[in-house]
Structure formats: C-alpha cells, structure tokens
Amino acid sequence: MEATIALGAIPNVAPPCVVKTTQIEDFQDTAEAREELIPWLMDSDQEPLTHTQWKQRLAHWWDVNPFADMAPRRGWTLRHQGRIVGFMALIPTCYAIEGRAAPSYIASTWRVDEPHRNRSLPMLMKLRPISATTLISDTTAIPDVQLLLKRSNWISCPNIQRHFVAMGMPGRILQRRSWPELSPGVSLTRDPRDVFSVSSPCSSSTGIEKLITPDYLRWFAAGTMRRHEFVGAIDSSGCLTSYLFLTPKRVRGIPAWMEIDHFTTHRTPQELHALVGALVREPTLLGRERLLSLAAFPGDTAWDDTPSLHQRREHVWHFFSIPEAYRSLAKRTVMAEGDLGL
C-alpha cells in the first residue's frame, strides 16, 4: 500500500451514525467503476495524479499485468450513503513457492476519508481469509498501517544494507579489484524485449521468491509511477540468466542509480557483479550518473564482496502475509516487491 495512504489512528469506538450508513463492497472492475473511482482517488492524493495518470495506472495494474487473469480480485470500496469514502486495491502478482507458480496479491492504495477512519480496520480484515491460502505483499505502508500489519501477524522485513559503488573514472581508480566480465556467449542487454526465456532459477525450488518471466520483466519496466532501467545478461537465444533493475535518485545531491531488483540463476553472484562492472566501466550505458547503490536484505549475500565506497543500513517498509503452510520456507526479498513503482 503506497505511502500516500490517507489513514490515521483508528478509534476504538465508531460513531453509530457512521457504522449504520457505511458498507464495504467488492470492487467490480468495469469502465464505469473506474470512472467513478478515479475522481475520488484524485481528491484523496497527497501528491495528486491527473485523471489520465490514474487511468494509465489502473490499466497497468489490471489490463496489461501478465498475472491479471491468475488472481481475480481487485479490491474493495467503502461507501457512505452510496458515495465512495474509502478504497483498497489488490494488484495481481505471482510468486514461485517451492518451484510452483502461486498467484498472489499486492495490497495498494488503502485510503479512507477522515470522517470514516473507524472503518479502516474492517477493510484490513477483508484480507484475512485471502491470506490463509495466498501470499500478500505490502511495501509502502505508513506507520499507522505498519502497526496494524504487525498486530495482524504479517512478516516484517524492515532493513536493507546499501553498498555504494563509484561509476566511471572514479570507480576505475578507487576499486580495490577488477570487476569480472560476462562469460563468452553471454551479452548485456538494456531491453527486456530481448528476453525470450528465463533460465531455471537455482533457488525457487526450495523457497519463496518472485516468479520471473519475460512478460513480467517487460511489464515492470513499463511501470507508470517511476523510471525502471533494465540491465540483463542473455545468451544468443535470448535466454536470461541474470538481471538488474535500477531507478534514478540523487544521493546527497549526487546523481545516482538505486538498484531495486537483482536476480541470477547462477549459484554465485559473479554474473551480477559482471553486470555491475559493465556499468562501472561504461556509465553512459545508463546516463551520466556517478554512483550506484546496491541493496540487499538480510541473508542476501549478492553484494557482500563488492568493492564499495561506503555501506549503510536503511529502514524499509516491506511486509508480507504468508500462509501458515509456507512460513517455514526461506523467502528471497528484494526492493522491487509490492506496489513500489507501480
């Protein structure tokens, strides 16, 4: 659920007049329903999107999403006397759980008008029966929502380790060792349309991680809310073995690239390091940025041995509701989960 959620503290007792005249409804996704919803979303935005931007965003979630047909729910509206006063979206996604595709959901855009905040918790409770069998992610929850998710036994992944790498000439001068090169027969691509298949991952057969498909890569790269740059390693047939997704951001005034997703089908991170090395040697592949920030959640050792200039721990807002049957499995987590950039 995105950080602009208009949700405050939830009173213990609801005014009777509000309880009797409000109801939570399944959002029935039709053109008419979207046209009713969008003006309310525009009014509830802290950083307003235009009607066209919201229309494009909903289409990205529900029309061109490659997993849209796998998970049919789209969320709920809260109505007071027939008028929309709250909304929670569900965006279909898919995970690999022990090697099997598992349709899942992203919770997003949970907003409730001020006079009806007391109905926020019942909206959250709508997720409970779904979460008994289906993984749900929420990576943009504000503090009030985080507290509710913790109380609801969601799993929190609150920290990442960032590794800052210099690009271009400073990177070549300051690095402690040379970055590896891509193996013979493997080339770098900046276009996810060059990917026709994905090599079998080595980790998803025993744990939980995002399901990576060529369609997913193209869909995420086309996200409407943020620029996503793709850097992949493919063979001559277009089979992908590793990739990075990056987004531009300034770090203390310095133009930088923030890595938000990394993936490899190899048992070591060497090919990922080779992709980073290509960017260090030729930063113009992406632009003129001078820093690259690599991110890893606890247990992810991909960047442990990189020649970074600086490291620091950062707080993030990644929450997951994982069915009890899968809670013993290791989960691989990256920044680009939930509705970040969507």
mmCIF file of C-alpha atoms in Angstrom:
data_model
loop_
_atom_site.group_PDB
_atom_site.id
_atom_site.type_symbol
_atom_site.label_atom_id
_atom_site.label_comp_id
_atom_site.label_asym_id
_atom_site.label_seq_id
_atom_site.Cartn_x
_atom_site.Cartn_y
_atom_site.Cartn_z
ATOM 1 C CA MET A 1 0.000 0.000 0.000
ATOM 2 C CA GLU A 2 1.545 3.209 -1.106
ATOM 3 C CA ALA A 3 2.973 5.823 1.215
ATOM 4 C CA THR A 4 0.293 8.380 0.377
ATOM 5 C CA ILE A 5 -2.422 6.401 2.135
ATOM 6 C CA ALA A 6 -4.727 8.776 3.987
ATOM 7 C CA LEU A 7 -5.114 6.673 7.112
ATOM 8 C CA GLY A 8 -4.842 7.895 10.670
ATOM 9 C CA ALA A 9 -5.263 6.487 14.144
ATOM 10 C CA ILE A 10 -8.261 4.188 14.395
ATOM 11 C CA PRO A 11 -10.698 4.960 17.219
ATOM 12 C CA ASN A 12 -11.810 2.139 19.498
ATOM 13 C CA VAL A 13 -15.448 3.142 19.203
ATOM 14 C CA ALA A 14 -17.144 4.133 15.957
ATOM 15 C CA PRO A 15 -19.931 6.723 15.860
ATOM 16 C CA PRO A 16 -23.193 4.793 15.390
ATOM 17 C CA CYS A 17 -24.302 7.049 12.516
ATOM 18 C CA VAL A 18 -21.191 6.092 10.515
ATOM 19 C CA VAL A 19 -21.417 2.378 11.200
ATOM 20 C CA LYS A 20 -25.071 2.171 10.121
ATOM 21 C CA THR A 21 -24.639 4.040 6.864
ATOM 22 C CA THR A 22 -21.336 2.653 5.541
ATOM 23 C CA GLN A 23 -20.611 -0.623 3.833
ATOM 24 C CA ILE A 24 -17.619 -2.373 2.287
ATOM 25 C CA GLU A 25 -18.123 -3.726 -1.228
ATOM 26 C CA ASP A 26 -16.022 -5.812 -3.597
ATOM 27 C CA PHE A 27 -14.680 -3.534 -6.310
ATOM 28 C CA GLN A 28 -16.261 -4.696 -9.565
ATOM 29 C CA ASP A 29 -13.782 -3.614 -12.228
ATOM 30 C CA THR A 30 -15.680 -2.075 -15.108
ATOM 31 C CA ALA A 31 -15.083 1.052 -17.172
ATOM 32 C CA GLU A 32 -17.912 2.757 -15.281
ATOM 33 C CA ALA A 33 -16.497 1.713 -11.901
ATOM 34 C CA ARG A 34 -13.082 3.120 -12.786
ATOM 35 C CA GLU A 35 -14.604 6.408 -13.933
ATOM 36 C CA GLU A 36 -16.352 6.714 -10.571
ATOM 37 C CA LEU A 37 -13.247 5.728 -8.605
ATOM 38 C CA ILE A 38 -10.656 7.937 -10.310
ATOM 39 C CA PRO A 39 -12.063 11.342 -9.228
ATOM 40 C CA TRP A 40 -12.144 10.134 -5.627
ATOM 41 C CA LEU A 41 -8.542 8.887 -5.912
ATOM 42 C CA MET A 42 -7.527 12.264 -7.327
ATOM 43 C CA ASP A 43 -9.138 14.074 -4.379
ATOM 44 C CA SER A 44 -7.528 11.733 -1.830
ATOM 45 C CA ASP A 45 -3.994 12.060 -3.245
ATOM 46 C CA GLN A 46 -1.445 13.964 -1.182
ATOM 47 C CA GLU A 47 0.554 14.319 -4.399
ATOM 48 C CA PRO A 48 -2.270 14.331 -6.951
ATOM 49 C CA LEU A 49 -2.106 12.410 -10.203
ATOM 50 C CA THR A 50 -4.147 13.573 -13.163
ATOM 51 C CA HIS A 51 -7.175 11.679 -14.430
ATOM 52 C CA THR A 52 -5.065 10.360 -17.326
ATOM 53 C CA GLN A 53 -2.280 9.221 -14.980
ATOM 54 C CA TRP A 54 -4.722 7.326 -12.760
ATOM 55 C CA LYS A 55 -6.371 5.787 -15.804
ATOM 56 C CA GLN A 56 -2.976 4.589 -17.040
ATOM 57 C CA ARG A 57 -2.042 3.321 -13.606
ATOM 58 C CA LEU A 58 -5.196 1.229 -13.184
ATOM 59 C CA ALA A 59 -4.742 -0.140 -16.701
ATOM 60 C CA HIS A 60 -1.173 -1.130 -15.801
ATOM 61 C CA TRP A 61 -2.389 -2.932 -12.677
ATOM 62 C CA TRP A 62 -5.326 -4.768 -14.182
ATOM 63 C CA ASP A 63 -5.253 -4.752 -18.001
ATOM 64 C CA VAL A 64 -1.667 -5.333 -19.157
ATOM 65 C CA ASN A 65 -0.466 -7.103 -15.997
ATOM 66 C CA PRO A 66 0.680 -10.582 -17.154
ATOM 67 C CA PHE A 67 -0.660 -12.113 -13.934
ATOM 68 C CA ALA A 68 -4.055 -10.374 -14.043
ATOM 69 C CA ASP A 69 -6.005 -13.493 -15.041
ATOM 70 C CA MET A 70 -4.376 -15.616 -12.339
ATOM 71 C CA ALA A 71 -5.834 -13.645 -9.407
ATOM 72 C CA PRO A 72 -9.331 -12.186 -9.996
ATOM 73 C CA ARG A 73 -9.842 -9.849 -7.015
ATOM 74 C CA ARG A 74 -9.295 -6.109 -7.493
ATOM 75 C CA GLY A 75 -10.002 -4.746 -4.000
ATOM 76 C CA TRP A 76 -12.784 -3.056 -2.057
ATOM 77 C CA THR A 77 -14.586 0.245 -1.846
ATOM 78 C CA LEU A 78 -16.023 1.741 1.316
ATOM 79 C CA ARG A 79 -19.285 3.599 0.684
ATOM 80 C CA HIS A 80 -21.246 6.033 2.831
ATOM 81 C CA GLN A 81 -24.794 6.667 1.643
ATOM 82 C CA GLY A 82 -23.773 5.290 -1.757
ATOM 83 C CA ARG A 83 -20.722 7.561 -2.140
ATOM 84 C CA ILE A 84 -17.115 6.256 -2.177
ATOM 85 C CA VAL A 85 -15.299 7.229 1.027
ATOM 86 C CA GLY A 86 -12.554 4.574 1.027
ATOM 87 C CA PHE A 87 -10.675 2.171 -1.212
ATOM 88 C CA MET A 88 -8.133 -0.637 -1.011
ATOM 89 C CA ALA A 89 -6.657 -2.049 -4.213
ATOM 90 C CA LEU A 90 -5.383 -5.544 -4.920
ATOM 91 C CA ILE A 91 -2.861 -5.939 -7.739
ATOM 92 C CA PRO A 92 -2.376 -9.490 -9.051
ATOM 93 C CA THR A 93 1.156 -10.865 -8.942
ATOM 94 C CA CYS A 94 2.802 -14.279 -8.793
ATOM 95 C CA TYR A 95 5.451 -15.980 -6.676
ATOM 96 C CA ALA A 96 7.347 -19.219 -7.070
ATOM 97 C CA ILE A 97 6.769 -21.309 -3.933
ATOM 98 C CA GLU A 98 8.898 -24.460 -3.901
ATOM 99 C CA GLY A 99 9.168 -24.135 -7.669
ATOM 100 C CA ARG A 100 5.435 -23.863 -8.324
ATOM 101 C CA ALA A 101 3.660 -20.734 -9.556
ATOM 102 C CA ALA A 102 1.477 -19.316 -6.785
ATOM 103 C CA PRO A 103 -0.931 -16.496 -7.729
ATOM 104 C CA SER A 104 -0.590 -13.717 -5.161
ATOM 105 C CA TYR A 105 -1.669 -10.150 -4.438
ATOM 106 C CA ILE A 106 -0.138 -6.746 -3.783
ATOM 107 C CA ALA A 107 -2.115 -4.532 -1.389
ATOM 108 C CA SER A 108 -2.098 -0.916 -2.542
ATOM 109 C CA THR A 109 -3.765 2.482 -2.221
ATOM 110 C CA TRP A 110 -5.550 1.957 1.098
ATOM 111 C CA ARG A 111 -7.279 5.263 1.728
ATOM 112 C CA VAL A 112 -10.226 6.258 3.886
ATOM 113 C CA ASP A 113 -11.783 9.720 4.216
ATOM 114 C CA GLU A 114 -11.275 11.344 7.617
ATOM 115 C CA PRO A 115 -14.878 11.044 8.938
ATOM 116 C CA HIS A 116 -14.848 7.286 8.253
ATOM 117 C CA ARG A 117 -11.449 6.242 9.611
ATOM 118 C CA ASN A 118 -13.149 3.938 12.097
ATOM 119 C CA ARG A 119 -13.954 1.613 9.191
ATOM 120 C CA SER A 120 -10.315 1.148 8.258
ATOM 121 C CA LEU A 121 -9.773 -1.975 10.346
ATOM 122 C CA PRO A 122 -12.777 -3.817 8.859
ATOM 123 C CA MET A 123 -11.300 -3.117 5.424
ATOM 124 C CA LEU A 124 -7.994 -4.676 6.510
ATOM 125 C CA MET A 125 -9.879 -7.705 7.837
ATOM 126 C CA LYS A 126 -11.081 -8.369 4.286
ATOM 127 C CA LEU A 127 -7.548 -9.601 3.583
ATOM 128 C CA ARG A 128 -7.636 -12.248 6.316
ATOM 129 C CA PRO A 129 -9.499 -15.065 4.512
ATOM 130 C CA ILE A 130 -7.420 -14.473 1.371
ATOM 131 C CA SER A 131 -4.139 -14.564 3.289
ATOM 132 C CA ALA A 132 -4.929 -18.022 4.667
ATOM 133 C CA THR A 133 -4.013 -19.506 1.290
ATOM 134 C CA THR A 134 -2.451 -16.662 -0.704
ATOM 135 C CA LEU A 135 0.711 -14.603 -0.251
ATOM 136 C CA ILE A 136 0.042 -10.848 0.021
ATOM 137 C CA SER A 137 2.668 -8.088 0.000
ATOM 138 C CA ASP A 138 2.551 -4.503 1.231
ATOM 139 C CA THR A 139 5.745 -2.490 0.785
ATOM 140 C CA THR A 140 4.609 1.138 1.144
ATOM 141 C CA ALA A 141 2.700 1.129 4.411
ATOM 142 C CA ILE A 142 2.724 4.301 6.524
ATOM 143 C CA PRO A 143 3.393 3.945 10.304
ATOM 144 C CA ASP A 144 -0.283 3.519 11.325
ATOM 145 C CA VAL A 145 -0.715 0.768 8.757
ATOM 146 C CA GLN A 146 2.568 -0.878 9.739
ATOM 147 C CA LEU A 147 1.285 -1.153 13.297
ATOM 148 C CA LEU A 148 -1.918 -2.799 12.096
ATOM 149 C CA LEU A 149 0.017 -5.251 9.922
ATOM 150 C CA LYS A 150 2.292 -6.224 12.807
ATOM 151 C CA ARG A 151 -0.733 -6.817 15.017
ATOM 152 C CA SER A 152 -2.202 -8.949 12.247
ATOM 153 C CA ASN A 153 0.891 -11.207 12.270
ATOM 154 C CA TRP A 154 2.336 -10.031 8.959
ATOM 155 C CA ILE A 155 6.059 -10.688 8.483
ATOM 156 C CA SER A 156 8.177 -7.539 8.513
ATOM 157 C CA CYS A 157 11.433 -7.158 6.564
ATOM 158 C CA PRO A 158 12.489 -3.760 7.940
ATOM 159 C CA ASN A 159 16.117 -3.315 6.907
ATOM 160 C CA ILE A 160 18.415 -3.411 3.912
ATOM 161 C CA GLN A 161 22.165 -2.960 3.542
ATOM 162 C CA ARG A 162 23.171 -0.464 0.872
ATOM 163 C CA HIS A 163 26.539 -0.687 -0.893
ATOM 164 C CA PHE A 164 27.604 2.452 -2.776
ATOM 165 C CA VAL A 165 29.814 1.951 -5.825
ATOM 166 C CA ALA A 166 31.540 4.711 -7.839
ATOM 167 C CA MET A 167 30.955 4.680 -11.598
ATOM 168 C CA GLY A 168 33.151 5.791 -14.468
ATOM 169 C CA MET A 169 36.705 7.012 -13.905
ATOM 170 C CA PRO A 170 36.334 7.319 -10.085
ATOM 171 C CA GLY A 171 35.128 3.735 -9.970
ATOM 172 C CA ARG A 172 38.048 2.501 -12.024
ATOM 173 C CA ILE A 173 40.510 4.400 -9.828
ATOM 174 C CA LEU A 174 39.002 3.620 -6.435
ATOM 175 C CA GLN A 175 38.011 -0.021 -6.837
ATOM 176 C CA ARG A 176 40.071 -2.483 -4.864
ATOM 177 C CA ARG A 177 39.968 -5.098 -7.605
ATOM 178 C CA SER A 178 38.683 -5.540 -11.135
ATOM 179 C CA TRP A 179 35.052 -6.376 -11.722
ATOM 180 C CA PRO A 180 34.509 -9.646 -13.622
ATOM 181 C CA GLU A 181 33.492 -9.769 -17.272
ATOM 182 C CA LEU A 182 30.486 -11.578 -18.712
ATOM 183 C CA SER A 183 31.233 -15.121 -19.863
ATOM 184 C CA PRO A 184 31.795 -15.872 -23.564
ATOM 185 C CA GLY A 185 28.485 -16.273 -25.357
ATOM 186 C CA VAL A 186 26.655 -14.017 -22.867
ATOM 187 C CA SER A 187 25.824 -10.433 -23.795
ATOM 188 C CA LEU A 188 24.406 -7.428 -21.986
ATOM 189 C CA THR A 189 21.011 -6.087 -22.988
ATOM 190 C CA ARG A 190 19.214 -2.971 -21.885
ATOM 191 C CA ASP A 191 15.886 -4.019 -23.394
ATOM 192 C CA PRO A 192 13.651 -6.636 -21.702
ATOM 193 C CA ARG A 193 12.077 -7.258 -25.122
ATOM 194 C CA ASP A 194 15.303 -9.129 -25.960
ATOM 195 C CA VAL A 195 14.439 -11.724 -23.306
ATOM 196 C CA PHE A 196 12.543 -14.719 -24.697
ATOM 197 C CA SER A 197 13.013 -17.164 -21.819
ATOM 198 C CA VAL A 198 14.428 -17.340 -18.303
ATOM 199 C CA SER A 199 16.917 -19.983 -17.266
ATOM 200 C CA SER A 200 15.672 -22.198 -14.439
ATOM 201 C CA PRO A 201 16.476 -20.452 -11.146
ATOM 202 C CA CYS A 202 18.524 -22.381 -8.634
ATOM 203 C CA SER A 203 16.681 -21.151 -5.534
ATOM 204 C CA SER A 204 12.923 -21.173 -6.151
ATOM 205 C CA SER A 205 12.638 -24.964 -5.869
ATOM 206 C CA THR A 206 13.145 -24.776 -2.106
ATOM 207 C CA GLY A 207 11.775 -21.400 -1.040
ATOM 208 C CA ILE A 208 9.703 -18.360 -1.940
ATOM 209 C CA GLU A 209 10.624 -15.688 -4.486
ATOM 210 C CA LYS A 210 9.045 -13.621 -7.234
ATOM 211 C CA LEU A 211 8.191 -15.577 -10.366
ATOM 212 C CA ILE A 212 10.323 -14.116 -13.153
ATOM 213 C CA THR A 213 9.017 -14.365 -16.714
ATOM 214 C CA PRO A 214 9.797 -12.359 -19.878
ATOM 215 C CA ASP A 215 6.331 -10.795 -19.729
ATOM 216 C CA TYR A 216 6.840 -9.781 -16.105
ATOM 217 C CA LEU A 217 10.146 -8.072 -16.935
ATOM 218 C CA ARG A 218 8.561 -6.059 -19.737
ATOM 219 C CA TRP A 219 5.582 -5.155 -17.538
ATOM 220 C CA PHE A 220 7.688 -3.973 -14.608
ATOM 221 C CA ALA A 221 9.989 -1.992 -16.902
ATOM 222 C CA ALA A 222 6.902 -0.130 -18.156
ATOM 223 C CA GLY A 223 5.709 0.873 -14.663
ATOM 224 C CA THR A 224 3.824 4.166 -14.737
ATOM 225 C CA MET A 225 4.963 5.635 -11.419
ATOM 226 C CA ARG A 226 8.737 5.519 -11.728
ATOM 227 C CA ARG A 227 11.506 5.012 -14.272
ATOM 228 C CA HIS A 228 12.819 1.440 -14.293
ATOM 229 C CA GLU A 229 16.034 0.680 -16.197
ATOM 230 C CA PHE A 230 16.768 -2.943 -17.077
ATOM 231 C CA VAL A 231 20.251 -4.468 -17.408
ATOM 232 C CA GLY A 232 20.236 -8.162 -18.274
ATOM 233 C CA ALA A 233 22.574 -10.999 -19.239
ATOM 234 C CA ILE A 234 21.301 -13.204 -22.079
ATOM 235 C CA ASP A 235 22.680 -15.851 -24.409
ATOM 236 C CA SER A 236 22.308 -15.916 -28.193
ATOM 237 C CA SER A 237 18.799 -17.390 -27.950
ATOM 238 C CA GLY A 238 17.561 -14.640 -25.624
ATOM 239 C CA CYS A 239 17.638 -16.825 -22.512
ATOM 240 C CA LEU A 240 18.095 -14.645 -19.424
ATOM 241 C CA THR A 241 20.425 -15.732 -16.628
ATOM 242 C CA SER A 242 20.803 -12.534 -14.542
ATOM 243 C CA TYR A 243 19.422 -9.007 -14.388
ATOM 244 C CA LEU A 244 19.353 -5.713 -12.510
ATOM 245 C CA PHE A 245 16.564 -3.144 -12.302
ATOM 246 C CA LEU A 246 17.634 0.382 -11.380
ATOM 247 C CA THR A 247 15.909 3.706 -10.822
ATOM 248 C CA PRO A 248 17.478 7.196 -10.748
ATOM 249 C CA LYS A 249 17.790 9.069 -7.469
ATOM 250 C CA ARG A 250 20.065 11.727 -6.031
ATOM 251 C CA VAL A 251 22.220 10.751 -3.048
ATOM 252 C CA ARG A 252 23.245 13.852 -1.108
ATOM 253 C CA GLY A 253 22.928 15.835 -4.307
ATOM 254 C CA ILE A 254 24.915 13.369 -6.419
ATOM 255 C CA PRO A 255 23.110 11.768 -9.401
ATOM 256 C CA ALA A 256 22.880 8.049 -8.671
ATOM 257 C CA TRP A 257 21.237 4.799 -9.675
ATOM 258 C CA MET A 258 19.429 2.843 -6.981
ATOM 259 C CA GLU A 259 19.323 -0.897 -7.610
ATOM 260 C CA ILE A 260 15.838 -2.127 -6.737
ATOM 261 C CA ASP A 261 15.969 -5.703 -8.018
ATOM 262 C CA HIS A 262 18.688 -8.236 -8.761
ATOM 263 C CA PHE A 263 18.242 -11.813 -9.878
ATOM 264 C CA THR A 264 20.511 -14.576 -11.046
ATOM 265 C CA THR A 265 20.005 -18.218 -11.918
ATOM 266 C CA HIS A 266 23.618 -18.993 -11.034
ATOM 267 C CA ARG A 267 24.772 -20.282 -7.669
ATOM 268 C CA THR A 268 27.249 -17.435 -7.263
ATOM 269 C CA PRO A 269 26.762 -13.678 -7.813
ATOM 270 C CA GLN A 270 29.639 -13.422 -10.310
ATOM 271 C CA GLU A 271 27.391 -12.657 -13.286
ATOM 272 C CA LEU A 272 25.581 -9.978 -11.279
ATOM 273 C CA HIS A 273 28.988 -8.491 -10.463
ATOM 274 C CA ALA A 274 29.836 -8.582 -14.171
ATOM 275 C CA LEU A 275 26.703 -6.546 -14.938
ATOM 276 C CA VAL A 276 27.682 -4.016 -12.273
ATOM 277 C CA GLY A 277 31.216 -3.977 -13.652
ATOM 278 C CA ALA A 278 29.913 -3.136 -17.118
ATOM 279 C CA LEU A 279 28.084 -0.135 -15.663
ATOM 280 C CA VAL A 280 31.131 0.955 -13.673
ATOM 281 C CA ARG A 281 33.331 0.837 -16.779
ATOM 282 C CA GLU A 282 30.743 2.391 -19.113
ATOM 283 C CA PRO A 283 28.327 4.543 -17.091
ATOM 284 C CA THR A 284 26.980 6.035 -20.333
ATOM 285 C CA LEU A 285 25.077 2.772 -20.777
ATOM 286 C CA LEU A 286 22.581 4.399 -18.410
ATOM 287 C CA GLY A 287 23.423 8.095 -18.379
ATOM 288 C CA ARG A 288 25.841 10.363 -16.559
ATOM 289 C CA GLU A 289 25.142 9.248 -13.001
ATOM 290 C CA ARG A 290 28.229 8.823 -10.834
ATOM 291 C CA LEU A 291 27.044 6.465 -8.083
ATOM 292 C CA LEU A 292 25.389 3.071 -8.000
ATOM 293 C CA SER A 293 23.635 1.932 -4.836
ATOM 294 C CA LEU A 294 23.212 -1.836 -4.428
ATOM 295 C CA ALA A 295 20.639 -3.145 -1.938
ATOM 296 C CA ALA A 296 20.421 -6.431 -0.049
ATOM 297 C CA PHE A 297 18.022 -7.729 2.598
ATOM 298 C CA PRO A 298 19.401 -9.852 5.468
ATOM 299 C CA GLY A 299 20.535 -13.245 4.197
ATOM 300 C CA ASP A 300 21.229 -11.957 0.686
ATOM 301 C CA THR A 301 24.995 -12.149 0.098
ATOM 302 C CA ALA A 302 24.997 -10.931 -3.521
ATOM 303 C CA TRP A 303 26.877 -7.703 -2.745
ATOM 304 C CA ASP A 304 28.981 -8.801 0.241
ATOM 305 C CA ASP A 305 32.228 -8.943 -1.751
ATOM 306 C CA THR A 306 31.797 -5.820 -3.862
ATOM 307 C CA PRO A 307 34.406 -3.010 -3.815
ATOM 308 C CA SER A 308 32.035 -0.418 -2.375
ATOM 309 C CA LEU A 309 32.973 3.090 -1.274
ATOM 310 C CA HIS A 310 30.529 3.104 1.605
ATOM 311 C CA GLN A 311 27.901 0.924 3.244
ATOM 312 C CA ARG A 312 24.953 1.795 5.427
ATOM 313 C CA ARG A 313 21.815 0.186 6.762
ATOM 314 C CA GLU A 314 18.455 1.679 5.785
ATOM 315 C CA HIS A 315 14.933 1.175 7.066
ATOM 316 C CA VAL A 316 12.274 -0.016 4.616
ATOM 317 C CA TRP A 317 8.566 -0.913 4.846
ATOM 318 C CA HIS A 318 8.289 -4.420 3.399
ATOM 319 C CA PHE A 319 5.513 -6.566 4.886
ATOM 320 C CA PHE A 320 4.280 -9.976 3.767
ATOM 321 C CA SER A 321 1.347 -12.109 4.789
ATOM 322 C CA ILE A 322 2.475 -15.661 4.102
ATOM 323 C CA PRO A 323 0.129 -18.638 4.554
ATOM 324 C CA GLU A 324 0.967 -20.753 7.575
ATOM 325 C CA ALA A 325 1.786 -23.753 5.374
ATOM 326 C CA TYR A 326 4.727 -21.853 3.821
ATOM 327 C CA ARG A 327 6.046 -19.863 6.775
ATOM 328 C CA SER A 328 8.920 -22.284 7.367
ATOM 329 C CA LEU A 329 10.289 -21.672 3.861
ATOM 330 C CA ALA A 330 13.058 -19.167 3.226
ATOM 331 C CA LYS A 331 11.882 -16.115 1.315
ATOM 332 C CA ARG A 332 14.094 -14.140 -1.035
ATOM 333 C CA THR A 333 13.181 -10.444 -0.779
ATOM 334 C CA VAL A 334 14.168 -7.504 -2.996
ATOM 335 C CA MET A 335 13.182 -3.846 -3.032
ATOM 336 C CA ALA A 336 11.000 -4.225 -6.143
ATOM 337 C CA GLU A 337 8.126 -6.053 -4.484
ATOM 338 C CA GLY A 338 4.666 -4.827 -3.651
ATOM 339 C CA ASP A 339 3.491 -1.667 -5.414
ATOM 340 C CA LEU A 340 6.830 0.149 -5.440
ATOM 341 C CA GLY A 341 6.975 1.862 -8.817
ATOM 342 C CA LEU A 342 3.560 0.588 -9.867
#
